[in-house]
Short mmCIF file of C-alpha atoms (C1' of nucleotides) in Angstrom, two decimals:
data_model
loop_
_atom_site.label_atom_id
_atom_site.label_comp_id
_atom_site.label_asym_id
_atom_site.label_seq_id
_atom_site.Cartn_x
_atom_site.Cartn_y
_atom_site.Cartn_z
CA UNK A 10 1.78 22.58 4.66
CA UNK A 11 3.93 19.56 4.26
CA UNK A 12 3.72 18.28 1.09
CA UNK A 13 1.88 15.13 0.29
CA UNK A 14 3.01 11.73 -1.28
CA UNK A 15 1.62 12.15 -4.84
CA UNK A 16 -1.89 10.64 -5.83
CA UNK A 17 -1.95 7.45 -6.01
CA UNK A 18 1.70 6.40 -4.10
CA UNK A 19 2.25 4.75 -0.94
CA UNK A 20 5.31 5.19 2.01
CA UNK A 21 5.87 1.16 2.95
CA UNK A 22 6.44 1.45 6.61
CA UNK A 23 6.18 -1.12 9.44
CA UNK A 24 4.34 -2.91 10.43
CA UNK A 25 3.21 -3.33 6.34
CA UNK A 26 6.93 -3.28 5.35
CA UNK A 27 7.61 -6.72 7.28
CA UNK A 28 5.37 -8.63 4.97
CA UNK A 29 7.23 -6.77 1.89
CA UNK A 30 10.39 -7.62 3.44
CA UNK A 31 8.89 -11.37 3.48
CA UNK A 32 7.65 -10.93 0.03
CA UNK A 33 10.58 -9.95 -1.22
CA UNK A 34 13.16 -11.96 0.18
CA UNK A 35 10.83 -15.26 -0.56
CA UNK A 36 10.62 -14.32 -4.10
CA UNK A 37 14.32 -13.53 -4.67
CA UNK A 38 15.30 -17.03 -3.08
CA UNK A 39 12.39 -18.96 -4.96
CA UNK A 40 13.18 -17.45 -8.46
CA UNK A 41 17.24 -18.41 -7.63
CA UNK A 42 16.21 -21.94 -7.31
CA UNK A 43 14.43 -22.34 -10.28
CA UNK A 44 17.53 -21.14 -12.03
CA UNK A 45 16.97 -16.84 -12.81
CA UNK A 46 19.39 -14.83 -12.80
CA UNK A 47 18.71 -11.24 -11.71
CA UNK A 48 17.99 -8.75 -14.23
CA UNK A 49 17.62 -5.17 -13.73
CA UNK A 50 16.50 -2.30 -16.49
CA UNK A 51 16.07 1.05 -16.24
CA UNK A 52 12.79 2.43 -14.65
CA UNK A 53 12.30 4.62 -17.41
CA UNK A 54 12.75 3.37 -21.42
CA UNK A 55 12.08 5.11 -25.14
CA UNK A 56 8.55 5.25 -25.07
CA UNK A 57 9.00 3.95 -28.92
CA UNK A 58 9.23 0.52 -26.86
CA UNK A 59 5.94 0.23 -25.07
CA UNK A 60 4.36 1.93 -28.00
CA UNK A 61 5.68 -0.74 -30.35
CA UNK A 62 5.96 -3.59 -27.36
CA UNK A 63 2.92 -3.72 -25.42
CA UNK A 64 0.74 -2.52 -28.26
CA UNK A 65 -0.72 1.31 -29.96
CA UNK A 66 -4.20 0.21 -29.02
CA UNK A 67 -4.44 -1.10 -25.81
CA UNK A 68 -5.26 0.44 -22.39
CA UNK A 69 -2.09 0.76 -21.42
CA UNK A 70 -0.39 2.67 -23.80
CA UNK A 71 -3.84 4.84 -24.61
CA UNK A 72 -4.30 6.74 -21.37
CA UNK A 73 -1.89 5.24 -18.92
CA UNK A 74 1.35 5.91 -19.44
CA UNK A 75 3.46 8.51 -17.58
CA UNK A 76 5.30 9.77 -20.71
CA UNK A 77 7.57 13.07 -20.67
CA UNK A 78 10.37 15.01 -23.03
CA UNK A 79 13.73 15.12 -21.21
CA UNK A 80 15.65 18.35 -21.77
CA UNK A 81 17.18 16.81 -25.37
CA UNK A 82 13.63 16.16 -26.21
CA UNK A 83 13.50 12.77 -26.36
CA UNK A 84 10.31 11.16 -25.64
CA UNK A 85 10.37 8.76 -22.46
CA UNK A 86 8.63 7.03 -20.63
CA UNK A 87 7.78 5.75 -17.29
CA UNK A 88 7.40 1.46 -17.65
CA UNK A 89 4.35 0.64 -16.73
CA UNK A 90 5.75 -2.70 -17.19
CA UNK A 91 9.09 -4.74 -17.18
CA UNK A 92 8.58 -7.30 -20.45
CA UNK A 93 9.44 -5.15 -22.87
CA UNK A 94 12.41 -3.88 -21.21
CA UNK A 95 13.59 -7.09 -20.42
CA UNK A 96 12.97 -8.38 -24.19
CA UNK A 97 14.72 -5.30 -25.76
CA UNK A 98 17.92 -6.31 -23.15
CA UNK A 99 18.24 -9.74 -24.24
CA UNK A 100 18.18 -8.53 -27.76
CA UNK A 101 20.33 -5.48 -27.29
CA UNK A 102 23.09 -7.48 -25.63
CA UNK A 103 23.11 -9.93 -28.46
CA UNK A 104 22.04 -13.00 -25.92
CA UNK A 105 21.72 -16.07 -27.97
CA UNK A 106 19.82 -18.80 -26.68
CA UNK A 107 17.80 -19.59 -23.47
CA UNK A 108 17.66 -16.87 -20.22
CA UNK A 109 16.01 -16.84 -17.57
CA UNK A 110 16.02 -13.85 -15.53
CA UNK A 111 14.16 -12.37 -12.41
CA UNK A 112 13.10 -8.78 -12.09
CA UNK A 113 11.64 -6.69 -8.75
CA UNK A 114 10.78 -3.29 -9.13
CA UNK A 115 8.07 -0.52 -9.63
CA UNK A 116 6.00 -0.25 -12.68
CA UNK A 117 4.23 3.36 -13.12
CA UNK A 118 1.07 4.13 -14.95
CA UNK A 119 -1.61 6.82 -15.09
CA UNK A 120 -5.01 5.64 -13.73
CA UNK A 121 -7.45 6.42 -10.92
CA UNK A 122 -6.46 4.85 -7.39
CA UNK A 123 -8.42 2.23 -5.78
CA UNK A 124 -8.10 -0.71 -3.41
CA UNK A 125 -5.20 -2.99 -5.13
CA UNK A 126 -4.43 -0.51 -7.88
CA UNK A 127 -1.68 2.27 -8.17
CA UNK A 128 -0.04 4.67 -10.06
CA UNK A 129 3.20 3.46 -8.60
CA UNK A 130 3.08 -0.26 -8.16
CA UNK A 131 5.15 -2.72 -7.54
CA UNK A 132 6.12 -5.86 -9.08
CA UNK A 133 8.16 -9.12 -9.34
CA UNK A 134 8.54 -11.23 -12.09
CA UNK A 135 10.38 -13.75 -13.89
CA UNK A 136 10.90 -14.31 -17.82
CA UNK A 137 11.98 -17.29 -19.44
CA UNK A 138 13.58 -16.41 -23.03
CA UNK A 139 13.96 -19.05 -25.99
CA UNK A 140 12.04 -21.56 -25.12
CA UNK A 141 9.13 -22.93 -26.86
CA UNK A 142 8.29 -25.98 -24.55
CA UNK A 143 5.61 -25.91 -22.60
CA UNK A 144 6.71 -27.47 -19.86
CA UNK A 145 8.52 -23.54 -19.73
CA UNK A 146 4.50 -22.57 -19.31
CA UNK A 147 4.12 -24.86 -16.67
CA UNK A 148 7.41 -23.77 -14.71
CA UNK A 149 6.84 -19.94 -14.60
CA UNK A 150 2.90 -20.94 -13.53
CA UNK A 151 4.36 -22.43 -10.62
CA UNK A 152 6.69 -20.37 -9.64
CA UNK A 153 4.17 -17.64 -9.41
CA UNK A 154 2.02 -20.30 -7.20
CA UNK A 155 5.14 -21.06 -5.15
CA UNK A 156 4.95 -17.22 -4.02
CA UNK A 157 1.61 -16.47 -3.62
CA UNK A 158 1.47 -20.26 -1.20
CA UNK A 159 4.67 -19.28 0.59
CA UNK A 160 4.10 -15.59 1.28
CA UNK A 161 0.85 -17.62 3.40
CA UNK A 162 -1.77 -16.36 0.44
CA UNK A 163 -4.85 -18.80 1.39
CA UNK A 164 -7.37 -19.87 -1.87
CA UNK A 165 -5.29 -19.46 -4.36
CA UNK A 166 -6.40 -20.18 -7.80
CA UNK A 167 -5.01 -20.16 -11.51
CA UNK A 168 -7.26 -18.72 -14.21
CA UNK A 169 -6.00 -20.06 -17.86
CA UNK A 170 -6.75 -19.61 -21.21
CA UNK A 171 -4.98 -19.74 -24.68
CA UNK A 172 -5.11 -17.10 -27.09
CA UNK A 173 -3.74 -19.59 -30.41
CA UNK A 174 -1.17 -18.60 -32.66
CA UNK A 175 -1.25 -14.99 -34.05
CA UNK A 176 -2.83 -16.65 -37.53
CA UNK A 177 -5.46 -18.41 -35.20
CA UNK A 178 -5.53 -14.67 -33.44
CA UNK A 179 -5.65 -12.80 -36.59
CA UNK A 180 -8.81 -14.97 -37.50
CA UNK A 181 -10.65 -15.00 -34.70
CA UNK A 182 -11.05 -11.08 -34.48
CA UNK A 183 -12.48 -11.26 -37.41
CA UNK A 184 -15.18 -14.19 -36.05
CA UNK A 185 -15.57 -12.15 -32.84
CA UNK A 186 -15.60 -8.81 -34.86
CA UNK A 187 -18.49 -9.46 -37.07
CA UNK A 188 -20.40 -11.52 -33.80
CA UNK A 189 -20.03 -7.80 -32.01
CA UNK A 190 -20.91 -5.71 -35.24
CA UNK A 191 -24.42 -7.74 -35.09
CA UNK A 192 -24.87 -7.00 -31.79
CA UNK A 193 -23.40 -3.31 -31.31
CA UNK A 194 -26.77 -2.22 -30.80
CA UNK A 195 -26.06 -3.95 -27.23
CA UNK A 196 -22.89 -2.61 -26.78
CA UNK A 197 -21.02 -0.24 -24.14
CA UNK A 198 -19.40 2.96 -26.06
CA UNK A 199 -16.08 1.81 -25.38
CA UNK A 200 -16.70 -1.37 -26.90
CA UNK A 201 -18.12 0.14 -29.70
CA UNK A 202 -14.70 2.47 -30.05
CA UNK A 203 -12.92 -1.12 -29.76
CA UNK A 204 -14.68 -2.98 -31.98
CA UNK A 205 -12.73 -2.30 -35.18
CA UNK A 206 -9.34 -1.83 -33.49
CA UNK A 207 -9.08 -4.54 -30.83
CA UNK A 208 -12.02 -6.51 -30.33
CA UNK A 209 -10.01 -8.62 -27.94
CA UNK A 210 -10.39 -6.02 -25.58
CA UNK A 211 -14.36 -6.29 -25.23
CA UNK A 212 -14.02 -10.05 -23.92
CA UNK A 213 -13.21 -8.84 -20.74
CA UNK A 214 -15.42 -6.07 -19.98
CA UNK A 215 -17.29 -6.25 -17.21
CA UNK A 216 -19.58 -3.87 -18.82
CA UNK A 217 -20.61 -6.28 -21.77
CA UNK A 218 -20.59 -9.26 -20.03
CA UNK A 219 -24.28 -10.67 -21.21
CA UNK A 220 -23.21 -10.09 -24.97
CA UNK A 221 -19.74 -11.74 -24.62
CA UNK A 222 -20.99 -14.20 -22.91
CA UNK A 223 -22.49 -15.24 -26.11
CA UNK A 224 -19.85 -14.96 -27.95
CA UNK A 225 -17.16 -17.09 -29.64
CA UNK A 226 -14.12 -17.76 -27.33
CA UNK A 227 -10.51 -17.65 -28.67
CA UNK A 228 -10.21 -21.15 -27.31
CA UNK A 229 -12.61 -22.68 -29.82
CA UNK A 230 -10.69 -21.35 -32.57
CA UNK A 231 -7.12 -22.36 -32.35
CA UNK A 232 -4.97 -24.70 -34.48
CA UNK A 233 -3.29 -27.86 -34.13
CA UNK A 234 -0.16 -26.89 -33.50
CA UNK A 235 -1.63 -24.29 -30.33
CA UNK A 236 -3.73 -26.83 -29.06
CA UNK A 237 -0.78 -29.53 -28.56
CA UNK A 238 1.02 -26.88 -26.50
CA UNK A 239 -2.09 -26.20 -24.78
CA UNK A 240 -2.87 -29.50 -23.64
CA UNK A 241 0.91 -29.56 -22.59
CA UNK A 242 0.92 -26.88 -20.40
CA UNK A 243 -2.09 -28.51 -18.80
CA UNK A 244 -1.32 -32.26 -18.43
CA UNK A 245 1.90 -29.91 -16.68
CA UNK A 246 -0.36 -28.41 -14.44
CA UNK A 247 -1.55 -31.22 -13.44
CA UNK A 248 1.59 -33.39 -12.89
CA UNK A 249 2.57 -30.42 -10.61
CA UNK A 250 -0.13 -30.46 -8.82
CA UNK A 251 -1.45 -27.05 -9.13
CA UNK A 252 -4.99 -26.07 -9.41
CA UNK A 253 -6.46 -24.24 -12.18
CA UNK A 254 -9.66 -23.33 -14.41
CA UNK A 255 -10.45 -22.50 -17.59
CA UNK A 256 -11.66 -19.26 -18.16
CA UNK A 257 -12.57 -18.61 -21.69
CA UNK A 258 -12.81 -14.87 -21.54
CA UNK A 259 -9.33 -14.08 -20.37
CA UNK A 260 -7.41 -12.36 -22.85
CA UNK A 261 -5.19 -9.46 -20.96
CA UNK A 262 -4.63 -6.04 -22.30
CA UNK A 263 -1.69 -6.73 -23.78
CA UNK A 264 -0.85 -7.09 -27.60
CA UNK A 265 2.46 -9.51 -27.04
CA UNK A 266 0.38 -12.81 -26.05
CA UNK A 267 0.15 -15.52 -27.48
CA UNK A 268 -1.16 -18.97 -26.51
CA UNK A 269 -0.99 -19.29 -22.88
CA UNK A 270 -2.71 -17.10 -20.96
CA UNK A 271 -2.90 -17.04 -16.79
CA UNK A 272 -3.45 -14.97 -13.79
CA UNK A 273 -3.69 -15.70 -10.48
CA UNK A 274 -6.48 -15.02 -7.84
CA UNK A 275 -7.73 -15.60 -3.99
CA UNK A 276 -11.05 -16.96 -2.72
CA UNK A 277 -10.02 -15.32 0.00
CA UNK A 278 -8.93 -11.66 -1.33
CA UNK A 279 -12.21 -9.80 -3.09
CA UNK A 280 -11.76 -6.43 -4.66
CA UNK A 281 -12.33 -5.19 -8.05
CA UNK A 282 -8.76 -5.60 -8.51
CA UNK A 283 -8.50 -9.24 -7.77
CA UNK A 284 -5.78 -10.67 -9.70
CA UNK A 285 -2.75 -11.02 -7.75
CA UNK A 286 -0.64 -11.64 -10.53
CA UNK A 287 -0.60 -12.85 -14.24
CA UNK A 288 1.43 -13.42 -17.45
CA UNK A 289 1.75 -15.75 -20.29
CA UNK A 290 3.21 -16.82 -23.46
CA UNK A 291 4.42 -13.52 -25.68
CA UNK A 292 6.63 -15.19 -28.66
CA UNK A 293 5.99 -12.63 -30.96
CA UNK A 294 7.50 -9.90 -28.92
CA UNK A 295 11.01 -10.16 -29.97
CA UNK A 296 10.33 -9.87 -33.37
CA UNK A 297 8.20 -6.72 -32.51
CA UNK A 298 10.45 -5.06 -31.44
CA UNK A 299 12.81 -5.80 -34.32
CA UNK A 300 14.87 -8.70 -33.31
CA UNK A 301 14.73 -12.51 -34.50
CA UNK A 302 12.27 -14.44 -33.14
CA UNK A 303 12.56 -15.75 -29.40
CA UNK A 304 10.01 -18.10 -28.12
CA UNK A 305 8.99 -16.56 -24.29
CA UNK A 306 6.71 -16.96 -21.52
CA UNK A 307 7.01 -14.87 -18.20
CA UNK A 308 4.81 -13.63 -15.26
CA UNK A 309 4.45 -10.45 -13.22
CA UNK A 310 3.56 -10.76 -9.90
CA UNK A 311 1.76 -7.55 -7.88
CA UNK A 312 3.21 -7.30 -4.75
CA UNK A 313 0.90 -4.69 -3.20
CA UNK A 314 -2.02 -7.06 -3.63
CA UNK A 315 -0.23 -9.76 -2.99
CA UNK A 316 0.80 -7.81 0.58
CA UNK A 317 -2.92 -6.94 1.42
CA UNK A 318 -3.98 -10.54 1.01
CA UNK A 319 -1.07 -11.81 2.88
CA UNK A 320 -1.32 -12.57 6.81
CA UNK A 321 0.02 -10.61 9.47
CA UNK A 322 3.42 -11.57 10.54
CA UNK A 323 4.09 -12.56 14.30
CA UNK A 324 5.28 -9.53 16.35
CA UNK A 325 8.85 -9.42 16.56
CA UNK A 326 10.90 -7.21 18.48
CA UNK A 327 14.63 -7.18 20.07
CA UNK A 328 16.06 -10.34 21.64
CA UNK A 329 17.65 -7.96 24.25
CA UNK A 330 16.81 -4.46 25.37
CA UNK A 331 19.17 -2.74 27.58
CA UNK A 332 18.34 -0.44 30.21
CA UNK A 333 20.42 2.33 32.25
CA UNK A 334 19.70 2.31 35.79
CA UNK A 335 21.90 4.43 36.50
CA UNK A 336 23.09 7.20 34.15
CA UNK A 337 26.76 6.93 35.14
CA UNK A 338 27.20 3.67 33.15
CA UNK A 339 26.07 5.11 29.74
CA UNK A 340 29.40 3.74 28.34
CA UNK A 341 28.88 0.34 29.77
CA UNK A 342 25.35 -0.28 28.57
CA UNK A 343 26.52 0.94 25.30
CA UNK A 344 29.24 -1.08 25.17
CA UNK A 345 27.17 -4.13 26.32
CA UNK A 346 24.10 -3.83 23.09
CA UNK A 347 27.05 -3.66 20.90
CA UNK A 348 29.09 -6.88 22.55
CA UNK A 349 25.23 -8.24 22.40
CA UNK A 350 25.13 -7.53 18.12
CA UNK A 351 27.96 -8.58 17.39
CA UNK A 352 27.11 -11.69 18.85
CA UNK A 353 24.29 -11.90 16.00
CA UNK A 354 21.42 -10.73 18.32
CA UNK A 355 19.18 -7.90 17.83
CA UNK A 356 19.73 -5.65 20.67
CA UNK A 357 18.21 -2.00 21.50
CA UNK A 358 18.90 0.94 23.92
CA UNK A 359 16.96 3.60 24.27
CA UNK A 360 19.47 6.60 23.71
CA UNK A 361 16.82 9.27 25.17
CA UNK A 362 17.54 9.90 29.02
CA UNK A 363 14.33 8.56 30.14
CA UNK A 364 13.89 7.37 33.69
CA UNK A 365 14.12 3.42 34.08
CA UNK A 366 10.44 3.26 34.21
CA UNK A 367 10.03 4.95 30.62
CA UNK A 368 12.76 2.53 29.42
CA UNK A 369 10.66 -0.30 30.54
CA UNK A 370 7.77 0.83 29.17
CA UNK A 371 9.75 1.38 25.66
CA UNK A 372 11.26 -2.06 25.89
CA UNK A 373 7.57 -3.60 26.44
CA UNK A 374 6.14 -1.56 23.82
CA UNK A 375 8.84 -3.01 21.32
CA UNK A 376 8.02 -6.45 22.39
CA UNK A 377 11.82 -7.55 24.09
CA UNK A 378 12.48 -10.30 25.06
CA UNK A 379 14.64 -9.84 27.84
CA UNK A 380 15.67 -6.26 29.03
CA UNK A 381 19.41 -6.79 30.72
CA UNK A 382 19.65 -3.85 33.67
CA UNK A 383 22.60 -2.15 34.14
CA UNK A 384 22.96 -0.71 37.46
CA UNK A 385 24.96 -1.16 40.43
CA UNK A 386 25.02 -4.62 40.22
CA UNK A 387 27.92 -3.86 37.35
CA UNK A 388 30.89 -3.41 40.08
CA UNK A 389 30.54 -6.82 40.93
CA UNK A 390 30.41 -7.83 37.53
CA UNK A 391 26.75 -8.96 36.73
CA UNK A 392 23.65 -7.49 35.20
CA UNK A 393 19.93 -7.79 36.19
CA UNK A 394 18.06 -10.08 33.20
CA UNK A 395 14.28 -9.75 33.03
CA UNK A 396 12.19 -12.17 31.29
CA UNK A 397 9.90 -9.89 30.06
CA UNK A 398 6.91 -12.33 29.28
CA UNK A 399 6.97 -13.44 33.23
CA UNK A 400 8.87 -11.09 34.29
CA UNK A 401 11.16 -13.75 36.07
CA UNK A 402 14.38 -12.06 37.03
CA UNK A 403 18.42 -13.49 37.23
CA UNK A 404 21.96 -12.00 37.55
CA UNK A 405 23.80 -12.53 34.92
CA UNK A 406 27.83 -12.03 34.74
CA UNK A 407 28.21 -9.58 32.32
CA UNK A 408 30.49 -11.86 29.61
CA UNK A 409 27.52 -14.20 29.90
CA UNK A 410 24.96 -12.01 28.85
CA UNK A 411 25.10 -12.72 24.93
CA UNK A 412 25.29 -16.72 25.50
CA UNK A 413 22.60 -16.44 27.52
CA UNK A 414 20.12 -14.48 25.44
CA UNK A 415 21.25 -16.79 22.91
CA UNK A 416 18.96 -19.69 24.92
"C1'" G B 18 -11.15 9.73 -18.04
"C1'" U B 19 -16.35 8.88 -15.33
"C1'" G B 20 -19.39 8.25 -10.80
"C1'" A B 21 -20.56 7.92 -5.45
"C1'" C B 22 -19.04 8.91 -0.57
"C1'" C B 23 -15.43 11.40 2.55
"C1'" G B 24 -11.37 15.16 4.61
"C1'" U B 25 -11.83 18.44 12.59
"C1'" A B 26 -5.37 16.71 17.51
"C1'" G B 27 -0.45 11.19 15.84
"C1'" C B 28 -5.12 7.59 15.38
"C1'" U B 29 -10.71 6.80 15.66
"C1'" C B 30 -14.40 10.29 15.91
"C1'" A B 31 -18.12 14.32 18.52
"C1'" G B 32 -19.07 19.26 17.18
"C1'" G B 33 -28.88 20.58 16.08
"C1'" U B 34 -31.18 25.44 12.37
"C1'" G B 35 -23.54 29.77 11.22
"C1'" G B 36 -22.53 33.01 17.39
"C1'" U B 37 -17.95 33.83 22.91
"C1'" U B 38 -11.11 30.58 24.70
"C1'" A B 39 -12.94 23.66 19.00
"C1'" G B 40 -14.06 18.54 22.56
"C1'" A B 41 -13.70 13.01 23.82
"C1'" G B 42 -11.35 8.20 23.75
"C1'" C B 43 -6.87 5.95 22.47
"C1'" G B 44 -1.75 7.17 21.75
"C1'" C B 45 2.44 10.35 23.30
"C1'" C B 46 5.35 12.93 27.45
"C1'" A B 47 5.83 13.48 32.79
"C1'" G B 48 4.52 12.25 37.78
"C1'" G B 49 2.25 8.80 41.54
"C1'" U B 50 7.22 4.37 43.09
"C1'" U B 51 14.54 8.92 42.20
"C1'" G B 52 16.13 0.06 40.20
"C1'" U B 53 11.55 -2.21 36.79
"C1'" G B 54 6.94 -2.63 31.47
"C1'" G B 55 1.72 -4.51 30.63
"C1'" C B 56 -3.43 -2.55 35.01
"C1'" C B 57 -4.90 1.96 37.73
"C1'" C B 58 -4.78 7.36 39.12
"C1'" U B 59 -3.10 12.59 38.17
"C1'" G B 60 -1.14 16.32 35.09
"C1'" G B 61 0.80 18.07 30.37
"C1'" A B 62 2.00 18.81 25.30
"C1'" G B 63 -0.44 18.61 20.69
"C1'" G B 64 -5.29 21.52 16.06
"C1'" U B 65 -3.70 27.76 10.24
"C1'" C B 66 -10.96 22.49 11.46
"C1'" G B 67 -6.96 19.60 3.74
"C1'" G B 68 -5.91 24.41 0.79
"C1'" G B 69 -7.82 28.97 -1.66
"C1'" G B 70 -11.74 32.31 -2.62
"C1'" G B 71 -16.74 34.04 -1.55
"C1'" U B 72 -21.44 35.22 1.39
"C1'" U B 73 -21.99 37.34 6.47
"C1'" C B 74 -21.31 41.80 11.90
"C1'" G B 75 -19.52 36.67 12.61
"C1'" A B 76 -17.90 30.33 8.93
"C1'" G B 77 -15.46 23.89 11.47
"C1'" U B 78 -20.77 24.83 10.11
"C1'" C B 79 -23.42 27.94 3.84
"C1'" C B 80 -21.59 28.58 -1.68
"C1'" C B 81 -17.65 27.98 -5.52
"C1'" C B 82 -12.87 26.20 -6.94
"C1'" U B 83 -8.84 23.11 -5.86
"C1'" C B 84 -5.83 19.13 -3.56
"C1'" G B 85 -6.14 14.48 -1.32
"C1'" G B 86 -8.57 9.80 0.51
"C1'" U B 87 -11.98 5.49 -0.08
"C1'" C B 88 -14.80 2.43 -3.28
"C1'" A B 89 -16.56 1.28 -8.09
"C1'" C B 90 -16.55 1.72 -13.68
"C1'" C B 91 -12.75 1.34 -17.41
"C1'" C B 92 -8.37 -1.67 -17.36
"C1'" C B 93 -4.72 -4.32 -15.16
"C1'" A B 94 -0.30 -6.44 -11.17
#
RNA sequence: GUGACCGUAGCUCAGGUGGUUAGAGCGCCAGGUUGUGGCCCUGGAGGUCGGGGGUUCGAGUCCCCUCGGUCACCCCA
C-alpha cells in the first residue's frame, strides 16, 4: 500500500497551487508596501509559550495542540499559531520600539477535518508591535481586506467587535458569569464546564445561541478610555472605505485580546468554517509572556479558505512548445527551447520520443501558444510556427523565433 | 472528542436476495494519416474491490475491527 498523506493534510498541486502561488505572492508584495518586514520563527516552540500565550483554558491549548517530548525531554510543541512566536521574538531579541513584520507559514493543531478546516493549515499574517494608535487597528484591517479583494474574493465583509480593557474584561465575566449561572438550566454541557473558567467562550457557541442572545455583550461594558479607541478604529474604517458590522458576540478563542476584535467573511463563501481570516488588538501579550508591555494588533489570514473562495485562474500554458519532426534534430530543438528561455519565455519540449502527432496533442493539452516545428525545413534555416488557437501556420528563420513569440 | 454519510481502474460511477475470467464513460498509450493538436473510428495498458479478521463450499456483496474521505457539532484561519 502506499502510504497516505496523514488525516487531515493536503498535497497543493496544480491546478489549486496557481491560486496559492497568487495568494502568496500578492500577500508578500501587499504586506512590503505597507512597510513589514519578513519575519520567520520556528514551526515548532516550548509549549510553555502557547500554554502561557494563547491561554490554559481555551480551545486551543485544551485539545488541539500537537504537543510531543523530544529525545532531551523537553516538552514542544507544534504552533498552532504564529502570535506568540512572533511576540516572544521581538522580546527575545531585545527590539525596542515599533515593528512591523509579516509572517507565511503553516500552523498545526489537533481537530477533526472538515471543509475549510485542517490539522495542517496554512496562514499569512502581519503584526504590528508598539503601537497603541488605532489608526494601527485600522491599517492591519485593511491590509487583510486588500488580500482577500485582490486575490478576486467577491462579498467580502468585516465582522468587529471590542472586547474593553482587561479591567473592563475582568468585569464583565463576572456580569456575563452570573447572567449564565441563572440560566445554566438552559445551557449546553460545555458551556456549563466553561462557565466558571472562561465564560467568554459561551458567546460564541452556536449551541447556546437563544440564551446568549440574551445576554450582556462585552461592548456595553467597556470604559472610556476603550471606547475612544473604539470609535477610532471605526471613524478609520470608514475614512478607508472599508465595510464592516458590528457583531456583538465575537470574542475569539484566544486569551491575548483586547479591545479590537475582527474577522473577515464572504457572502459568497458558506461553510461552517466561514471566516477567512481574523485578528485583533492583544496588548497584554507581551507582558504575558514576561516582557514589558508592548501595545499590538495583528491579523492571520487562512489561506486554504481563502484559496477555495478564490476564482479560478485563466489557463496558462507555454508561450512556445517545440516539436521534433524529425528525430535527427534532437540537439537542435533542444537547443532552440533553451535559446527560447533564455529569452524570458516559457518554452516546453516533450523529451519522450513520441510521434509528431502525440507531441501535438501534448502541446494542445498544455494549452501552447505556438508549437515551433523542427523538421527539414531547418537546413534552410527556418522553422514551421503554428498558431495553435487557428492553427495559422508561418516559417520562421530560426534566430527569429524568440522575437517573434515575443509578439 | 461527538454524530451522519461514504470508500470498486488515474477520475466519475455500475455491480437485485453472497455463486464461474469485476464492468462502463472519461482520461492515458498506440494506430487509422511514418510533418501537425482539438472531432471521429479501432486497439491496448490499467483493479490485492481502503486494510485486517470472521461467517460460508464460495465474500466486492454479510458481521466485527481499523485506516481514510465528506459534512456538521465543538472551536477557529
Amino acid at each position: 500500500m502506499i502510504p497516505q498523506a496523514p488525516k487531515g493534510t493536503d498535497d497543493i498541486l496544480p491546478p489549486a497551487s496557481e491560486k496559492w502561488r497568487t495568494l502568496l505572492r500578492g500577500f508578500e508584495d501587499l504586506a512590503r508596501r505597507y512597510g513589514y518586514a519578513l519575519t520567520m520563527t520556528p514551526l515548532f516552540e516550548a509549549t510553555e509559550l502557547f500554554s502561557r500565550g494563547v491561554g490554559e483554558e481555551t480551545e486551543v491549548v485544551e485539545k488541539q495542540m500537537y504537543t510531543f517530548a523530544d529525545k532531551s525531554d523537553r516538552s514542544l510543541t507544534l504552533r498552532p499559531e504564529a502570535t506568540a512566536s512572533v511576540v516572544r521574538a521581538y522580546l527575545g531579541a531585545g527590539l525596542q520600539g515599533v515593528f512591523k513584520g509579516y509572517y507565511a507559514g503553516p500552523m498545526f493543531r489537533y481537530e477533526q477535518p472538515q471543509s475549510g478546516r485542517r490539522r495542517q493549515f496554512f496562514q499569512v499574517g502581519v503584526e504590528y508591535l508598539a503601537e497603541p494608535s488605532p489608526d494601527a487597528d485600522v491599517e492591519v484591517i485593511e491590509v487583510g481586506y486588500r488580500l482577500l479583494a485582490d486575490a478576486g474574493v467577491t462579498g467580502v465583509g468585516v465582522r468587529l467587535n471590542t472586547l474593553g480593557d482587561p479591567a473592563d474584561r475582568a468585569a464583565y465575566r463576572d456580569e456575563l458569569r452570573s447572567f449564565l449561572r441563572g440560566r445554566a438550566g438552559d445551557l449546553s454541557p460545555d458551556a456549563r464546564r466553561r462557565l466558571e473558567g472562561n465564560p467568554l467562550r459561551v458567546l460564541d457557541s452556536k449551541a447556546d445561541a437563544e440564551v446568549v442572545a440574551d445576554a450582556p455583550a462585552p461592548i456595553d461594558s467597556i470604559g472610556g478610555e476603550a471606547a475612544a479607541h473604539f470609535s477610532g478604529v471605526r471613524a478609520g474604517l470608514d475614512r478607508a472605505g472599508i465595510p464592516y458590522e458590528i457583531a456583538p458576540r465575537l470574542v475569539r478563542g484566544l486569551d491575548y485580546y483586547n479591545r479590537t476584535v475582527f474577522e473577515y467573511v464572504s457572502a459568497d463563501y458558506t461553510a461552517a468554517q466561514d471566516a477567512l481570516g481574523g485578528g485583533g488588538r492583544y496588548d497584554p501579550l507581551a507582558e504575558m509572556l514576561g516582557g514589558p508591555p508592548v501595545a499590538a494588533v495583528g491579523l492571520a489570514m487562512g489561506v486554504d479558505r481563502i484559496v477555495l473562495a478564490m476564482p479560478d485562474p485563466e489557463p496558462a500554458g507555454p508561450d512556445v512548445f517545440v516539436v521534433l519532426a524529425d528525430p535527427q534534430r534532437r540537439a537542435e530543438a533542444l537547443g532552440m527551447v533553451g535559446r527560447l528561455r533564455e529569452a524570458g519565455l516559457w518554452a516546453e519540449m516533450d523529451l519522450g520520443e513520441r510521434s509528431l502527432k502525440a507531441q501535438f496533442k501534448v502541446a494542445g493539452r498544455r494549452s501552447a501558444r505556438l508549437v515551433a516545428v523542427v523538421g527539414d525545413e531547418w537546413d534552410e534555416g527556418e522553422v514551421t510556427v503554428r498558431r495553435m488557437a487557428d492553427g495559422e501556420e508561418s516559417r520562421v528563420a530560426i534566430e527569429e523565433v524568440p522575437a517573434w513569440a515575443s509578439r
